[in-house]
Short mmCIF file of C-alpha atoms in Angstrom, two decimals:
data_model
loop_
_atom_site.label_atom_id
_atom_site.label_comp_id
_atom_site.label_asym_id
_atom_site.label_seq_id
_atom_site.Cartn_x
_atom_site.Cartn_y
_atom_site.Cartn_z
CA MET A 243 115.43 117.39 68.14
CA ARG A 244 116.35 114.80 70.88
CA SER A 245 115.02 116.65 73.46
CA GLY A 246 111.61 117.14 71.62
CA CYS A 247 111.67 113.32 71.02
CA ARG A 248 112.30 112.59 74.78
CA CYS A 249 109.59 114.97 75.71
CA PHE A 250 107.02 113.28 73.58
CA THR A 251 108.14 109.88 74.72
CA GLN A 252 107.66 111.07 78.30
CA PHE A 253 104.44 112.48 77.76
CA PHE A 254 103.26 109.29 75.98
CA GLY A 255 104.35 107.10 78.91
CA ILE A 256 102.61 109.62 81.24
CA SER A 257 99.27 109.40 79.26
CA ILE A 258 99.44 105.51 79.61
CA THR A 259 99.98 105.85 83.39
CA PHE A 260 96.91 108.16 83.82
CA CYS A 261 94.97 105.82 81.47
CA ALA A 262 95.86 102.69 83.62
CA CYS A 263 95.06 104.79 86.75
CA LEU A 264 91.71 105.62 85.49
CA CYS A 265 91.23 101.96 84.57
CA LEU A 266 92.31 100.70 88.07
CA ALA A 267 89.77 103.29 89.82
CA LEU A 268 86.99 102.05 87.36
CA ALA A 269 87.72 98.31 88.15
CA LEU A 270 87.73 99.08 91.90
CA SER A 271 84.41 100.97 91.94
CA THR A 272 82.71 98.61 89.70
CA PRO A 273 80.82 95.33 91.14
CA TRP A 274 81.43 93.04 88.16
CA TRP A 275 84.53 91.12 89.45
CA TYR A 276 83.00 87.58 89.79
CA ARG A 277 79.48 85.90 89.69
CA THR A 278 79.41 82.91 91.84
CA GLN A 279 77.17 79.80 90.99
CA ALA A 280 74.81 80.82 93.49
CA ASN A 281 74.27 84.08 91.69
CA VAL A 282 76.12 86.24 94.02
CA GLU A 283 77.68 89.22 92.25
CA VAL A 284 81.06 89.91 93.87
CA GLY A 285 82.50 93.42 93.86
CA ILE A 286 85.44 94.62 95.85
CA PHE A 287 82.96 96.96 97.74
CA THR A 288 79.79 95.00 97.26
CA LEU A 289 78.01 91.76 97.19
CA ASN A 290 74.75 91.72 95.57
CA CYS A 291 71.95 89.30 94.50
CA ASN A 292 70.40 89.39 91.14
CA GLU A 293 66.98 91.26 91.57
CA TYR A 294 65.15 88.58 89.49
CA LEU A 295 65.80 85.71 91.60
CA GLU A 296 63.15 83.94 93.41
CA GLY A 297 62.45 81.19 95.93
CA LEU A 298 65.47 78.78 96.38
CA GLU A 299 67.61 80.73 94.20
CA LYS A 300 67.38 83.96 96.26
CA ALA A 301 67.93 81.82 99.61
CA ASP A 302 71.13 80.36 97.78
CA CYS A 303 72.38 83.96 97.07
CA HIS A 304 71.74 85.32 100.53
CA HIS A 305 73.68 82.41 102.07
CA GLY A 306 76.52 82.80 99.51
CA ILE A 307 76.60 86.51 100.64
CA GLU A 308 76.78 85.63 104.25
CA ARG A 309 79.53 83.26 103.47
CA LEU A 310 81.70 85.74 101.33
CA LYS A 311 80.97 88.63 103.77
CA ASP A 312 83.32 87.28 106.49
CA HIS A 313 86.25 86.49 104.12
CA PRO A 314 89.04 89.16 104.16
CA PHE A 315 89.72 88.99 100.47
CA TRP A 316 88.22 92.38 99.81
CA MET A 317 90.75 93.99 102.22
CA LEU A 318 93.86 92.54 100.56
CA MET A 319 92.25 93.44 97.02
CA LEU A 320 91.64 97.11 98.19
CA ALA A 321 95.03 97.22 99.57
CA THR A 322 96.97 95.96 96.56
CA LEU A 323 94.70 97.67 93.76
CA GLY A 324 94.17 101.02 95.75
CA THR A 325 98.00 101.20 96.40
CA ALA A 326 98.66 100.46 92.67
CA THR A 327 96.04 103.23 91.84
CA LEU A 328 97.86 105.50 94.14
CA CYS A 329 101.48 104.69 92.62
CA SER A 330 100.14 105.34 89.19
CA PHE A 331 98.35 108.58 90.16
CA LEU A 332 101.53 109.94 91.70
CA SER A 333 103.72 108.77 88.89
CA SER A 334 101.58 110.71 86.32
CA VAL A 335 101.49 113.77 88.52
CA ALA A 336 105.41 113.36 88.82
CA GLY A 337 105.76 112.76 85.20
CA LEU A 338 103.66 115.70 84.27
CA PHE A 339 106.11 117.91 86.73
CA ILE A 340 109.07 116.46 85.14
CA VAL A 341 107.86 117.04 81.51
CA THR A 342 106.61 120.52 82.24
CA CYS A 343 109.52 121.78 84.27
CA ALA A 344 112.61 119.70 83.12
CA CYS A 345 111.90 118.47 79.86
CA HIS A 346 115.54 118.06 79.04
CA LYS A 347 115.89 115.73 82.04
CA ALA A 348 114.43 112.33 82.69
CA PHE A 349 114.08 110.81 86.04
CA PRO A 350 113.47 107.03 86.59
CA ILE A 351 111.02 107.63 89.49
CA THR A 352 108.06 107.54 87.36
CA GLY A 353 109.02 104.21 85.75
CA LEU A 354 109.85 102.59 89.14
CA MET A 355 106.54 103.74 90.40
CA ASN A 356 104.80 102.43 87.50
CA LEU A 357 106.60 99.08 87.99
CA ILE A 358 105.61 99.03 91.51
CA GLY A 359 102.21 99.71 90.79
CA THR A 360 102.30 96.91 88.11
CA ALA A 361 103.51 94.33 90.63
CA LEU A 362 100.76 95.17 93.17
CA ALA A 363 98.00 95.18 90.65
CA ILE A 364 99.18 91.83 89.01
CA SER A 365 99.43 90.31 92.54
CA GLY A 366 96.06 91.46 93.49
CA VAL A 367 94.50 90.24 90.37
CA VAL A 368 96.32 86.73 90.62
CA TYR A 369 95.25 86.60 94.18
CA PHE A 370 91.39 87.36 93.26
CA ALA A 371 91.84 84.87 90.13
CA TYR A 372 93.35 82.07 92.60
CA LEU A 373 90.87 82.74 95.29
CA PHE A 374 87.74 82.41 93.12
CA ALA A 375 88.91 79.83 90.67
CA GLU A 376 90.92 77.25 92.89
CA ASP A 377 89.80 77.88 96.38
CA GLY A 378 86.81 76.11 97.99
CA ILE A 379 84.92 79.32 98.79
CA THR A 380 82.66 79.15 95.66
CA ASN A 381 83.03 75.73 94.78
CA THR A 382 81.03 74.64 97.95
CA PHE A 383 77.87 76.42 96.54
CA GLN A 384 77.19 73.34 94.55
CA GLU A 385 76.39 71.70 98.01
CA ILE A 386 74.02 74.40 99.03
CA GLY A 387 71.29 73.94 96.37
CA ASP A 388 70.41 72.37 93.33
CA TYR A 389 70.59 75.86 91.26
CA ILE A 390 73.98 76.15 89.55
CA ASP A 391 74.11 79.28 87.39
CA ASN A 392 76.02 78.55 84.11
CA ASN A 393 77.07 82.32 83.79
CA SER A 394 79.32 82.19 86.74
CA GLY A 395 82.83 83.31 86.36
CA PHE A 396 85.09 86.40 86.06
CA GLY A 397 83.28 89.56 85.01
CA TYR A 398 84.33 92.93 83.28
CA SER A 399 85.87 94.49 86.41
CA PHE A 400 88.32 91.61 86.61
CA LEU A 401 89.36 92.08 82.86
CA ILE A 402 89.68 95.86 83.18
CA ALA A 403 92.09 95.39 86.07
CA ILE A 404 94.03 92.95 84.03
CA GLY A 405 94.15 95.53 81.13
CA ALA A 406 95.20 98.31 83.58
CA SER A 407 98.06 96.28 84.76
CA CYS A 408 99.37 95.58 81.20
CA LEU A 409 99.13 99.36 80.61
CA LEU A 410 101.16 99.93 83.78
CA LEU A 411 103.78 97.72 82.74
CA ILE A 412 104.00 99.11 79.35
CA ALA A 413 104.16 102.72 80.86
CA GLY A 414 106.87 101.62 83.23
CA ILE A 415 109.03 100.15 80.52
CA ILE A 416 108.58 103.45 78.45
CA ASN A 417 109.27 105.81 81.33
CA LEU A 418 112.48 103.63 82.40
CA SER A 419 113.79 103.56 79.03
CA VAL A 420 113.52 107.37 78.47
CA ALA A 421 115.16 107.86 81.83
CA CYS A 422 118.04 105.39 81.30
CA CYS A 423 118.77 105.53 77.55
CA ARG A 424 119.71 108.44 75.57
CA VAL A 425 116.86 109.12 73.08
#
C-alpha cells in the first residue's frame, strides 16, 4: 500500500511538472506579455503594433518598437524561462523513468530540478515586471506623443508564466516530500 501511494504521489508531481512545462512553453511562444502606452505589444520573440492604428498613433508605436528592439531584456527572459522550461521537461522525463522503472524508490533529483526551474521562472517574471512597471523604458512613451492607451499593462502570457512558476513550486514540494519522507 505504501509503495502504491508513493507511486501515485510521484506520478501526480510529475503530471504537475509536465503541465508547468507546457505552460512555460506557451508563455514563451505567445506575444501577449505587455502592451505599452504607445500600443507596442511586447512578446519575448516579437514586438508588434496593433494593425488598427493610424497616423500619429502608428508613428508612436513604430518609435516604441525601435526603442525596445535594442534593449537586452528578451535575451535574459529567454535564458531564464527557457532554462526553467528545460529543467521542468528534464524533471518530468526523469520522474517518468523513476516511476516506471523504480517505483519503490524515490530520488530527490526531480524535486531539486523543479525548484531550480521555479527559481529561474520566478526571477525571469520578476525581472520582466520590474522592467516594465518601474523602469523608464515604457514611462517615457508619454513624452513621445499625446496618445496614451489606457489598455496598457501586463498580458495573458505574463499571467501564464506566473501560474507555471507556482505549478513548478508545488511540483517541487510534492516531489521532494515523496523523496525525503516515508509515505
